[in-house]
Amino acid sequence: MSLSFAITGKGGVGKTTLSSLLVRQLLAHGMKPVLAIDADPNSCLDAALGLKATSTVGGAREEVRQEAQAGTVTGISKQEMLQWKITESLVESAGFDFIAMGRPEGAGCYCYANNILKSIITQISGQYPFLVLDNEAGLENLSRRIMQQVDVMVIVSDASNAGLQTIVRLHGLADEMGIRYKKLILVINRLRNGELPARMEEIRLATGAERVVALPDDLTVATFSEGSRSMLELPDDNPVVLKIDELIASLSDATS
Ligand SMILES: Nc1ncnc2c1ncn2[C@@H]1O[C@H](COP(=O)(O)OP(=O)(O)O)[C@@H](O)[C@H]1O
Ligand SMILES: [Mg+2]
């Protein structure tokens, strides 16, 4: 089987935490190799996975651009060089690999490189049956930079009214951008009293989401993150870990 996830939501809602825990529980279910893609320039999925990434795809693109401008590379070797640099920025770990997209291109669009980039990323990600993509809320990476199709789209939010509105907005944005997914899952993170907001079912129906997952606000998760500790080191019986485990188990039953 194969399973790809794209995680989105506004800043600070728990996308990176959730992404790292999805990687963790995919591995726990023997669903590997996993490719974890950090597609949020403001993110540090590498730290959440206990890694340190020193280079990014965006960095590779800039280096090749500069070398091309300096006239040191020409023609086909430009593509080869980009491919090589991107492959070099892959970080290998136990059961999963990691790649960071880095910053998107600046003002002067380097479309040639972006097209090559997309094909290289498509080629790399095609080698992994399991994918977890930690996205920014703009969805740009999903719509044109990396992939337009995933199995499971996850929108994360807090339980506030504004958060719920963002869910509806992001759902609309994904549709507008032509992002295709088989299932939509809504995650309400950091619940303090365990109760989902009263409007939740209305939001679920409005977005066509298959289910809503409630994650508790957990002191251990927060403490790990403050200490830059890997989410892979959380105890197996951590309440947030258990919830993600349930989710992965239900998806593997449905798709196997
Ligand atoms: N369920 C949770 N319980 C406690 N703290 C959490 C939980 N989920 C996320 N956090 C904390 O919230 C902060 C933001 O989470 P993060 O995953 O970085 O969000 P995002 O990637 O959406 O910006 C981090 O400090 C993280 O540890
Ligand atoms: Mg993040």
PDB file of N, CA and C and ligand atoms in Angstrom, residues 7-21 40 42-44 48 134-135 156 188-191 215-226 231 240, ligand 1:
ATOM      1  N   ILE A   7      -0.266  18.222   5.230  1.00  0.00           N
ATOM      2  CA  ILE A   7      -0.773  18.860   6.438  1.00  0.00           C
ATOM      3  C   ILE A   7      -0.742  20.370   6.250  1.00  0.00           C
ATOM      4  N   THR A   8      -1.867  20.995   6.504  1.00  0.00           N
ATOM      5  CA  THR A   8      -1.892  22.441   6.359  1.00  0.00           C
ATOM      6  C   THR A   8      -2.672  23.085   7.506  1.00  0.00           C
ATOM      7  N   GLY A   9      -2.611  24.384   7.577  1.00  0.00           N
ATOM      8  CA  GLY A   9      -3.276  25.128   8.661  1.00  0.00           C
ATOM      9  C   GLY A   9      -2.462  26.382   8.920  1.00  0.00           C
ATOM     10  N   LYS A  10      -3.054  27.332   9.646  1.00  0.00           N
ATOM     11  CA  LYS A  10      -2.292  28.573   9.859  1.00  0.00           C
ATOM     12  C   LYS A  10      -1.122  28.338  10.826  1.00  0.00           C
ATOM     13  N   GLY A  11      -0.246  29.328  10.908  1.00  0.00           N
ATOM     14  CA  GLY A  11       0.972  29.189  11.702  1.00  0.00           C
ATOM     15  C   GLY A  11       0.677  28.900  13.175  1.00  0.00           C
ATOM     16  N   GLY A  12       1.454  28.008  13.748  1.00  0.00           N
ATOM     17  CA  GLY A  12       1.392  27.785  15.193  1.00  0.00           C
ATOM     18  C   GLY A  12       0.286  26.852  15.667  1.00  0.00           C
ATOM     19  N   VAL A  13      -0.463  26.257  14.742  1.00  0.00           N
ATOM     20  CA  VAL A  13      -1.570  25.388  15.193  1.00  0.00           C
ATOM     21  C   VAL A  13      -1.130  23.961  15.506  1.00  0.00           C
ATOM     22  N   GLY A  14       0.070  23.593  15.059  1.00  0.00           N
ATOM     23  CA  GLY A  14       0.559  22.237  15.354  1.00  0.00           C
ATOM     24  C   GLY A  14       0.835  21.384  14.131  1.00  0.00           C
ATOM     25  N   LYS A  15       1.004  22.006  12.966  1.00  0.00           N
ATOM     26  CA  LYS A  15       1.262  21.249  11.733  1.00  0.00           C
ATOM     27  C   LYS A  15       2.530  20.410  11.822  1.00  0.00           C
ATOM     28  N   THR A  16       3.596  21.047  12.312  1.00  0.00           N
ATOM     29  CA  THR A  16       4.883  20.357  12.356  1.00  0.00           C
ATOM     30  C   THR A  16       4.853  19.225  13.389  1.00  0.00           C
ATOM     31  N   THR A  17       4.220  19.505  14.524  1.00  0.00           N
ATOM     32  CA  THR A  17       4.077  18.466  15.547  1.00  0.00           C
ATOM     33  C   THR A  17       3.312  17.284  14.971  1.00  0.00           C
ATOM     34  N   LEU A  18       2.200  17.582  14.318  1.00  0.00           N
ATOM     35  CA  LEU A  18       1.378  16.517  13.748  1.00  0.00           C
ATOM     36  C   LEU A  18       2.147  15.760  12.660  1.00  0.00           C
ATOM     37  N   SER A  19       2.857  16.499  11.810  1.00  0.00           N
ATOM     38  CA  SER A  19       3.622  15.842  10.732  1.00  0.00           C
ATOM     39  C   SER A  19       4.626  14.853  11.310  1.00  0.00           C
ATOM     40  N   SER A  20       5.338  15.301  12.350  1.00  0.00           N
ATOM     41  CA  SER A  20       6.351  14.414  12.930  1.00  0.00           C
ATOM     42  C   SER A  20       5.699  13.187  13.567  1.00  0.00           C
ATOM     43  N   LEU A  21       4.532  13.379  14.158  1.00  0.00           N
ATOM     44  CA  LEU A  21       3.851  12.234  14.789  1.00  0.00           C
ATOM     45  C   LEU A  21       3.252  11.285  13.751  1.00  0.00           C
ATOM     46  N   ASP A  40       7.355  24.115   4.628  1.00  0.00           N
ATOM     47  CA  ASP A  40       7.028  25.384   5.271  1.00  0.00           C
ATOM     48  C   ASP A  40       8.340  26.071   5.639  1.00  0.00           C
ATOM     49  N   ASN A  42       8.973  28.417   7.404  1.00  0.00           N
ATOM     50  CA  ASN A  42       9.061  28.843   8.806  1.00  0.00           C
ATOM     51  C   ASN A  42       9.030  27.669   9.765  1.00  0.00           C
ATOM     52  N   SER A  43       9.374  26.526   9.268  1.00  0.00           N
ATOM     53  CA  SER A  43       9.167  25.330  10.052  1.00  0.00           C
ATOM     54  C   SER A  43      10.476  24.710  10.492  1.00  0.00           C
ATOM     55  N   CYS A  44      10.391  23.780  11.408  1.00  0.00           N
ATOM     56  CA  CYS A  44      11.589  23.014  11.725  1.00  0.00           C
ATOM     57  C   CYS A  44      11.203  21.568  11.964  1.00  0.00           C
ATOM     58  N   ALA A  48      11.917  18.374  14.918  1.00  0.00           N
ATOM     59  CA  ALA A  48      10.827  17.552  15.485  1.00  0.00           C
ATOM     60  C   ALA A  48      11.067  16.072  15.209  1.00  0.00           C
ATOM     61  N   ASP A 134       4.669  18.643   5.281  1.00  0.00           N
ATOM     62  CA  ASP A 134       4.339  19.705   6.243  1.00  0.00           C
ATOM     63  C   ASP A 134       4.305  21.028   5.474  1.00  0.00           C
ATOM     64  N   ASN A 135       3.091  21.564   5.316  1.00  0.00           N
ATOM     65  CA  ASN A 135       2.900  22.722   4.429  1.00  0.00           C
ATOM     66  C   ASN A 135       2.732  24.051   5.111  1.00  0.00           C
ATOM     67  N   VAL A 156      -5.308  21.457  10.054  1.00  0.00           N
ATOM     68  CA  VAL A 156      -5.182  21.551  11.515  1.00  0.00           C
ATOM     69  C   VAL A 156      -5.647  22.923  11.975  1.00  0.00           C
ATOM     70  N   ILE A 188      -8.482  19.086  15.269  1.00  0.00           N
ATOM     71  CA  ILE A 188      -8.603  20.197  16.217  1.00  0.00           C
ATOM     72  C   ILE A 188      -7.583  19.920  17.317  1.00  0.00           C
ATOM     73  N   ASN A 189      -6.581  20.784  17.362  1.00  0.00           N
ATOM     74  CA  ASN A 189      -5.434  20.524  18.238  1.00  0.00           C
ATOM     75  C   ASN A 189      -5.492  21.349  19.528  1.00  0.00           C
ATOM     76  N   ARG A 190      -4.838  20.824  20.517  1.00  0.00           N
ATOM     77  CA  ARG A 190      -4.662  21.485  21.809  1.00  0.00           C
ATOM     78  C   ARG A 190      -5.972  21.738  22.537  1.00  0.00           C
ATOM     79  N   LEU A 191      -6.862  20.763  22.461  1.00  0.00           N
ATOM     80  CA  LEU A 191      -8.124  20.892  23.198  1.00  0.00           C
ATOM     81  C   LEU A 191      -7.850  20.788  24.681  1.00  0.00           C
ATOM     82  N   LEU A 215      -7.194  16.432  19.323  1.00  0.00           N
ATOM     83  CA  LEU A 215      -5.930  16.160  20.023  1.00  0.00           C
ATOM     84  C   LEU A 215      -5.866  16.991  21.298  1.00  0.00           C
ATOM     85  N   PRO A 216      -5.513  16.364  22.408  1.00  0.00           N
ATOM     86  CA  PRO A 216      -5.445  17.117  23.661  1.00  0.00           C
ATOM     87  C   PRO A 216      -4.233  18.034  23.730  1.00  0.00           C
ATOM     88  N   ASP A 217      -4.373  19.072  24.521  1.00  0.00           N
ATOM     89  CA  ASP A 217      -3.224  19.920  24.819  1.00  0.00           C
ATOM     90  C   ASP A 217      -2.378  19.129  25.803  1.00  0.00           C
ATOM     91  N   ASP A 218      -1.144  18.884  25.435  1.00  0.00           N
ATOM     92  CA  ASP A 218      -0.344  17.963  26.242  1.00  0.00           C
ATOM     93  C   ASP A 218       0.971  18.603  26.682  1.00  0.00           C
ATOM     94  N   LEU A 219       1.180  18.577  27.971  1.00  0.00           N
ATOM     95  CA  LEU A 219       2.350  19.242  28.538  1.00  0.00           C
ATOM     96  C   LEU A 219       3.656  18.598  28.057  1.00  0.00           C
ATOM     97  N   THR A 220       3.664  17.272  27.931  1.00  0.00           N
ATOM     98  CA  THR A 220       4.902  16.597  27.499  1.00  0.00           C
ATOM     99  C   THR A 220       5.270  17.012  26.069  1.00  0.00           C
ATOM    100  N   VAL A 221       4.263  17.072  25.192  1.00  0.00           N
ATOM    101  CA  VAL A 221       4.528  17.493  23.809  1.00  0.00           C
ATOM    102  C   VAL A 221       5.116  18.905  23.807  1.00  0.00           C
ATOM    103  N   ALA A 222       4.471  19.806  24.570  1.00  0.00           N
ATOM    104  CA  ALA A 222       4.947  21.191  24.616  1.00  0.00           C
ATOM    105  C   ALA A 222       6.366  21.260  25.180  1.00  0.00           C
ATOM    106  N   THR A 223       6.636  20.492  26.215  1.00  0.00           N
ATOM    107  CA  THR A 223       7.951  20.514  26.845  1.00  0.00           C
ATOM    108  C   THR A 223       9.018  19.952  25.906  1.00  0.00           C
ATOM    109  N   PHE A 224       8.693  18.885  25.212  1.00  0.00           N
ATOM    110  CA  PHE A 224       9.639  18.311  24.247  1.00  0.00           C
ATOM    111  C   PHE A 224       9.998  19.352  23.201  1.00  0.00           C
ATOM    112  N   SER A 225       8.971  20.019  22.714  1.00  0.00           N
ATOM    113  CA  SER A 225       9.189  20.986  21.653  1.00  0.00           C
ATOM    114  C   SER A 225      10.018  22.180  22.152  1.00  0.00           C
ATOM    115  N   GLU A 226       9.736  22.625  23.373  1.00  0.00           N
ATOM    116  CA  GLU A 226      10.525  23.736  23.933  1.00  0.00           C
ATOM    117  C   GLU A 226      11.993  23.348  24.088  1.00  0.00           C
ATOM    118  N   MET A 231      10.118  14.422  18.532  1.00  0.00           N
ATOM    119  CA  MET A 231       8.806  13.833  18.836  1.00  0.00           C
ATOM    120  C   MET A 231       8.860  12.309  18.739  1.00  0.00           C
ATOM    121  N   VAL A 240      -1.354  12.218  22.889  1.00  0.00           N
ATOM    122  CA  VAL A 240      -1.393  12.723  21.506  1.00  0.00           C
ATOM    123  C   VAL A 240      -0.905  11.627  20.555  1.00  0.00           C
TER     124      VAL A 240
HETATM  125  N1  LIG B   1      -1.204  18.805  21.238  1.00  0.00           N
HETATM  126  C1  LIG B   1      -0.299  19.674  21.690  1.00  0.00           C
HETATM  127  N2  LIG B   1      -0.093  19.830  23.015  1.00  0.00           N
HETATM  128  C2  LIG B   1       0.799  20.737  23.470  1.00  0.00           C
HETATM  129  N3  LIG B   1       1.546  21.526  22.717  1.00  0.00           N
HETATM  130  C3  LIG B   1       1.387  21.420  21.377  1.00  0.00           C
HETATM  131  C4  LIG B   1       0.481  20.491  20.799  1.00  0.00           C
HETATM  132  N4  LIG B   1       0.567  20.622  19.449  1.00  0.00           N
HETATM  133  C5  LIG B   1       1.482  21.575  19.208  1.00  0.00           C
HETATM  134  N5  LIG B   1       1.978  22.072  20.356  1.00  0.00           N
HETATM  135  C6  LIG B   1       2.972  23.149  20.504  1.00  0.00           C
HETATM  136  O1  LIG B   1       2.523  24.286  19.802  1.00  0.00           O
HETATM  137  C7  LIG B   1       3.608  24.968  19.205  1.00  0.00           C
HETATM  138  C8  LIG B   1       3.359  25.137  17.713  1.00  0.00           C
HETATM  139  O2  LIG B   1       3.321  23.848  17.115  1.00  0.00           O
HETATM  140  P1  LIG B   1       3.916  23.583  15.676  1.00  0.00           P
HETATM  141  O3  LIG B   1       3.719  22.133  15.405  1.00  0.00           O
HETATM  142  O4  LIG B   1       5.283  24.111  15.536  1.00  0.00           O
HETATM  143  O5  LIG B   1       2.909  24.458  14.801  1.00  0.00           O
HETATM  144  P2  LIG B   1       2.995  24.871  13.269  1.00  0.00           P
HETATM  145  O6  LIG B   1       3.877  23.898  12.578  1.00  0.00           O
HETATM  146  O7  LIG B   1       1.560  24.778  12.789  1.00  0.00           O
HETATM  147  O8  LIG B   1       3.495  26.264  13.209  1.00  0.00           O
HETATM  148  C9  LIG B   1       4.853  24.135  19.493  1.00  0.00           C
HETATM  149  O9  LIG B   1       5.521  24.695  20.585  1.00  0.00           O
HETATM  150  C10 LIG B   1       4.279  22.781  19.858  1.00  0.00           C
HETATM  151  O10 LIG B   1       5.071  22.080  20.774  1.00  0.00           O
END
